[in-house]
CSV table of C-alpha atoms and ligand atoms in Angstrom, one decimal:
chain,number,residue,atom,x,y,z
X,642,MET,CA,57.5,-30.0,-44.7
X,643,GLU,CA,57.3,-33.7,-43.8
X,644,ALA,CA,54.3,-35.9,-43.9
X,645,ARG,CA,52.4,-36.0,-40.6
X,646,GLU,CA,53.0,-39.0,-38.4
X,647,PRO,CA,50.0,-41.3,-37.7
X,648,SER,CA,48.1,-40.3,-34.5
X,649,SER,CA,45.5,-43.0,-34.2
X,650,LEU,CA,45.2,-46.8,-34.6
X,651,ALA,CA,43.3,-46.3,-37.9
X,652,GLU,CA,46.0,-44.1,-39.3
X,653,GLU,CA,48.7,-46.6,-38.2
X,654,LEU,CA,46.8,-49.5,-39.9
X,655,GLU,CA,46.9,-47.5,-43.2
X,656,LEU,CA,50.7,-48.2,-43.1
X,657,VAL,CA,50.3,-51.9,-42.7
X,658,PRO,CA,50.1,-54.3,-45.7
X,659,PRO,CA,46.4,-55.2,-46.0
X,660,GLU,CA,47.1,-58.9,-45.4
X,661,LEU,CA,48.8,-58.2,-42.1
X,662,ARG,CA,46.3,-55.7,-40.7
X,663,SER,CA,44.3,-58.3,-38.6
X,664,ASN,CA,47.5,-58.8,-36.5
X,665,PHE,CA,47.1,-55.3,-35.2
X,666,GLU,CA,43.4,-54.6,-35.2
X,667,ASN,CA,42.8,-55.6,-31.6
X,668,LYS,CA,45.3,-53.0,-30.3
X,669,SER,CA,43.9,-50.0,-28.6
X,670,SER,CA,45.5,-46.6,-28.1
X,671,SER,CA,45.7,-47.1,-24.4
X,672,ILE,CA,48.3,-49.9,-24.9
X,673,ILE,CA,51.9,-48.9,-24.4
X,674,PRO,CA,54.1,-49.2,-27.4
X,675,LEU,CA,54.7,-52.8,-28.3
X,676,TYR,CA,58.1,-53.7,-29.6
X,677,LEU,CA,57.6,-56.9,-31.5
X,678,SER,CA,60.3,-59.4,-30.7
X,679,SER,CA,60.1,-60.7,-34.3
X,680,ASN,CA,60.7,-57.2,-35.7
X,681,THR,CA,64.5,-57.5,-35.8
X,682,SER,CA,66.7,-60.5,-36.0
X,683,HIS,CA,70.4,-60.9,-35.4
X,684,SER,CA,72.7,-63.4,-36.8
X,685,ALA,CA,76.4,-63.7,-37.2
X,686,SER,CA,76.3,-62.6,-40.8
X,687,SER,CA,73.4,-60.2,-41.1
X,688,TYR,CA,71.2,-57.8,-39.4
X,689,THR,CA,67.8,-57.2,-40.9
X,690,ARG,CA,64.8,-55.0,-40.1
X,691,THR,CA,61.2,-55.8,-41.1
X,692,VAL,CA,59.7,-52.5,-42.3
X,693,TYR,CA,56.3,-51.8,-43.8
X,694,VAL,CA,56.9,-49.7,-46.8
X,695,THR,CA,54.2,-47.5,-48.4
X,696,PHE,CA,55.1,-46.8,-52.1
X,697,HIS,CA,53.2,-43.8,-53.5
X,698,LYS,CA,53.1,-43.3,-57.3
X,699,THR,CA,50.9,-40.3,-58.2
X,700,PHE,CA,47.4,-41.5,-57.3
X,701,GLU,CA,48.4,-45.1,-56.6
X,702,LYS,CA,49.6,-46.6,-53.3
X,703,LYS,CA,50.9,-50.0,-52.4
X,704,VAL,CA,52.0,-51.2,-48.9
X,705,VAL,CA,54.3,-54.1,-48.6
X,706,SER,CA,56.4,-55.7,-45.9
X,707,MET,CA,60.2,-55.8,-46.6
X,708,ASP,CA,63.2,-57.1,-44.8
X,709,PHE,CA,66.1,-54.6,-45.0
X,710,SER,CA,69.7,-54.8,-44.3
X,711,GLU,CA,71.5,-51.4,-44.1
X,712,SER,CA,73.9,-52.2,-46.9
X,713,THR,CA,71.3,-53.1,-49.6
X,714,ALA,CA,68.1,-51.2,-48.5
X,715,PHE,CA,68.3,-48.7,-51.4
X,716,GLU,CA,68.8,-51.4,-54.1
X,717,ASP,CA,66.0,-53.5,-52.4
X,718,ILE,CA,63.6,-50.5,-52.6
X,719,SER,CA,64.5,-49.8,-56.2
X,720,ARG,CA,64.0,-53.4,-57.2
X,721,ARG,CA,60.7,-53.6,-55.4
X,722,ALA,CA,59.5,-50.4,-57.0
X,723,ARG,CA,60.2,-51.9,-60.4
X,724,SER,CA,58.3,-55.1,-59.6
X,725,LEU,CA,55.3,-53.2,-58.1
X,726,PHE,CA,55.1,-50.6,-60.9
X,727,PRO,CA,56.7,-52.2,-64.0
X,728,GLY,CA,57.6,-50.2,-67.1
X,729,SER,CA,60.0,-47.7,-65.6
X,730,ASP,CA,62.9,-47.2,-63.4
X,731,TRP,CA,62.0,-45.0,-60.4
X,732,ARG,CA,63.5,-42.1,-58.5
X,733,ILE,CA,62.8,-42.5,-54.8
X,734,PHE,CA,61.7,-39.6,-52.6
X,735,SER,CA,60.8,-39.4,-48.9
X,736,GLY,CA,57.2,-38.8,-48.0
X,737,ASN,CA,54.1,-38.9,-50.2
X,738,PRO,CA,52.7,-37.0,-53.2
X,739,TYR,CA,51.0,-34.4,-51.0
X,740,HIS,CA,54.2,-33.1,-49.3
X,741,SER,CA,57.4,-31.8,-50.7
X,742,ASN,CA,60.0,-34.5,-50.8
X,743,VAL,CA,63.7,-35.1,-50.6
X,744,GLU,CA,65.3,-37.5,-53.1
X,745,ILE,CA,66.9,-40.5,-51.6
X,746,HIS,CA,70.1,-41.9,-53.1
X,747,SER,CA,71.5,-44.3,-50.5
X,748,SER,CA,70.7,-47.1,-48.1
X,749,SER,CA,71.7,-44.9,-45.1
X,750,GLU,CA,69.3,-42.2,-46.3
X,751,ILE,CA,66.6,-44.9,-46.5
X,752,TYR,CA,67.4,-45.9,-42.9
X,753,SER,CA,67.1,-42.3,-41.7
X,754,TYR,CA,63.5,-42.1,-42.9
X,755,ILE,CA,62.3,-45.3,-41.2
X,756,LYS,CA,60.0,-44.5,-38.2
X,757,ARG,CA,58.2,-46.6,-35.6
X,758,THR,CA,54.6,-46.1,-34.8
X,759,THR,CA,53.6,-45.4,-31.2
X,760,ILE,CA,50.6,-47.6,-30.8
X,761,CYS,CA,51.4,-50.8,-32.6
X,762,GLY,CA,55.2,-50.4,-32.5
X,763,PHE,CA,56.0,-51.5,-36.1
X,764,GLU,CA,58.6,-49.8,-38.2
X,765,TYR,CA,57.4,-48.1,-41.4
X,766,LEU,CA,58.7,-46.0,-44.3
X,767,VAL,CA,56.7,-43.8,-46.7
X,768,ILE,CA,58.2,-43.1,-50.1
X,769,ASN,CA,57.1,-41.4,-53.3
X,770,LEU,CA,58.2,-42.6,-56.8
X,771,GLU,CA,58.9,-40.5,-59.8
X,772,PRO,CA,59.7,-42.1,-63.2
X,773,ILE,CA,63.2,-41.7,-64.5
X,774,VAL,CA,62.7,-40.0,-67.8
X,775,GLU,CA,64.5,-41.8,-70.6
X,776,PRO,CA,66.5,-39.7,-73.1
X,777,HIS,CA,64.1,-40.4,-76.0
X,778,HIS,CA,61.3,-38.8,-74.1
X,779,THR,CA,62.9,-35.5,-74.6
X,780,ASN,CA,62.6,-35.9,-78.4
X,781,SER,CA,66.0,-34.2,-78.7
X,782,GLU,CA,67.8,-37.4,-79.6
X,783,PHE,CA,67.0,-40.8,-80.9
X,784,TYR,CA,67.3,-43.5,-78.4
X,785,ALA,CA,68.9,-46.1,-80.7
X,786,LYS,CA,72.1,-48.1,-80.9
X,787,CYS,CA,74.0,-48.5,-84.1
X,788,ASP,CA,73.5,-52.1,-85.2
X,789,SER,CA,76.9,-52.1,-86.9
X,790,CYS,CA,79.3,-50.6,-84.3
X,791,GLY,CA,77.1,-50.7,-81.2
X,792,THR,CA,77.5,-47.0,-80.2
X,793,GLN,CA,74.6,-44.8,-79.1
X,794,ILE,CA,73.4,-42.9,-82.2
X,795,ALA,CA,73.6,-39.1,-81.8
X,796,GLY,CA,72.7,-37.1,-84.9
X,797,ARG,CA,71.6,-38.8,-88.1
X,798,ARG,CA,70.9,-42.4,-88.4
X,799,TYR,CA,70.3,-44.6,-91.4
X,800,LYS,CA,67.5,-47.1,-91.2
X,801,CYS,CA,67.4,-50.2,-93.4
X,802,THR,CA,64.1,-50.4,-95.4
X,803,MET,CA,64.4,-54.2,-95.6
X,804,CYS,CA,65.9,-55.6,-92.4
X,805,ALA,CA,64.2,-55.9,-89.0
X,806,ASP,CA,64.7,-52.7,-87.0
X,807,PHE,CA,68.2,-52.2,-88.3
X,808,ASP,CA,69.8,-48.7,-87.8
X,809,ILE,CA,73.4,-47.6,-88.4
X,810,CYS,CA,75.2,-44.4,-87.4
X,811,GLU,CA,76.6,-41.7,-89.7
X,812,ARG,CA,80.2,-43.0,-89.3
X,813,CYS,CA,79.3,-46.5,-90.3
X,814,GLU,CA,77.2,-45.3,-93.3
X,815,ALA,CA,80.2,-43.3,-94.4
X,816,LYS,CA,82.3,-46.5,-94.3
X,817,SER,CA,79.7,-48.1,-96.7
X,818,VAL,CA,78.4,-50.5,-94.2
X,819,HIS,CA,75.2,-52.3,-95.4
X,820,LEU,CA,75.4,-51.1,-99.1
X,821,GLN,CA,73.3,-54.0,-100.2
X,822,HIS,CA,70.0,-52.5,-99.0
X,823,ALA,CA,68.3,-49.1,-99.4
X,824,MET,CA,68.5,-46.9,-96.3
X,825,LEU,CA,66.4,-44.1,-95.0
X,826,ARG,CA,68.3,-41.1,-93.6
X,827,ILE,CA,66.6,-39.8,-90.4
X,828,SER,CA,67.8,-36.7,-88.7
X,829,THR,CA,67.8,-35.9,-85.0
X,830,GLY,CA,64.4,-35.3,-83.3
X,831,LEU,CA,61.2,-35.0,-85.2
X,832,ARG,CA,62.5,-33.2,-88.2
X,833,THR,CA,62.5,-36.0,-90.7
X,834,GLU,CA,59.2,-36.9,-92.2
X,835,ILE,CA,58.7,-40.6,-93.2
X,836,PRO,CA,55.9,-40.8,-95.8
X,837,GLY,CA,53.0,-43.0,-94.9
X,838,TYR,CA,53.4,-45.0,-98.2
X,839,ILE,CA,56.7,-46.3,-96.8
X,840,THR,CA,55.7,-47.0,-93.2
X,841,MET,CA,52.3,-48.4,-94.1
X,842,ASN,CA,53.6,-50.8,-96.8
X,843,ALA,CA,56.7,-51.9,-94.9
X,844,PRO,CA,56.6,-55.3,-93.1
X,845,SER,CA,55.9,-54.5,-89.4
X,846,TYR,CA,59.3,-55.7,-88.3
X,847,VAL,CA,61.2,-53.0,-90.3
X,848,PHE,CA,60.1,-50.2,-88.0
X,849,GLY,CA,60.5,-52.2,-84.9
X,850,GLU,CA,57.7,-52.7,-82.3
X,851,THR,CA,60.4,-52.5,-79.7
X,852,ARG,CA,61.0,-48.8,-80.2
X,853,PRO,CA,57.7,-47.1,-79.5
X,854,HIS,CA,59.1,-43.6,-79.9
X,855,LEU,CA,59.7,-44.3,-83.6
X,856,ARG,CA,56.2,-45.7,-83.9
X,857,GLU,CA,55.0,-42.5,-82.2
X,858,GLU,CA,56.9,-40.3,-84.6
X,859,VAL,CA,55.6,-42.2,-87.6
X,860,THR,CA,52.0,-41.8,-86.2
X,861,ILE,CA,52.5,-38.1,-85.6
X,862,ARG,CA,53.8,-37.6,-89.1
X,863,HIS,CA,51.0,-39.7,-90.5
X,864,LEU,CA,48.3,-37.7,-88.6
X,865,GLU,CA,49.9,-34.4,-89.6
X,866,GLY,CA,49.9,-35.5,-93.2
X,867,GLU,CA,46.2,-36.3,-92.9
X,868,THR,CA,45.2,-33.0,-91.3
X,869,LEU,CA,47.0,-31.1,-94.1
X,870,GLN,CA,44.9,-32.7,-96.8
M,602,ZN,ZN1,78.0,-47.3,-86.2
M,603,ZN,ZN1,69.3,-54.3,-94.5
């Protein structure tokens, strides 16, 4: 089921960026559809459409005006989603959080969901964002790169207890990389306990503020240790 189309001026205004609403507020439903001459523009090299895009993210909603070209609409939407809602990459679905959605993967699909309102005559698009879940959120695998060979670490890793956020993979450890410092062997997932007397006494750079999942793991282990006492 698709989201219902707006059936009154008030509902159409909900689809207009707040700063542009005054341009339409004097319209009445008795006026025939107005096709704004500024709504599309042609030139030798490009064809763009001005579309009012409503981004839904769970209980948040932001409405912005965007100029699309058919070849880059999907990338433009993805980039705008990241700037409106930082901290994640987003999957893009048609519709809003209250109706079942279809995931959108291309600019031509974006174009197929653009509609025009009947009273004010502007083009609009309503989309819903879902965060792309990063691999480390599954807890099945560490999301870290080997600081020696650069590959994604799958399985055990070895963390230096002295360097700043320095991890190496099993293969590099077997080749005696970084023998000069003591290393912690950490297994996949949450199976390896790191005692609080190591994490608490370590300089903060050792366990890396840039990798919150490890901080989380350490905190979980720390809390579990406390509840056992
Ligand atoms: Zn390596
Ligand atoms: Zn080291």
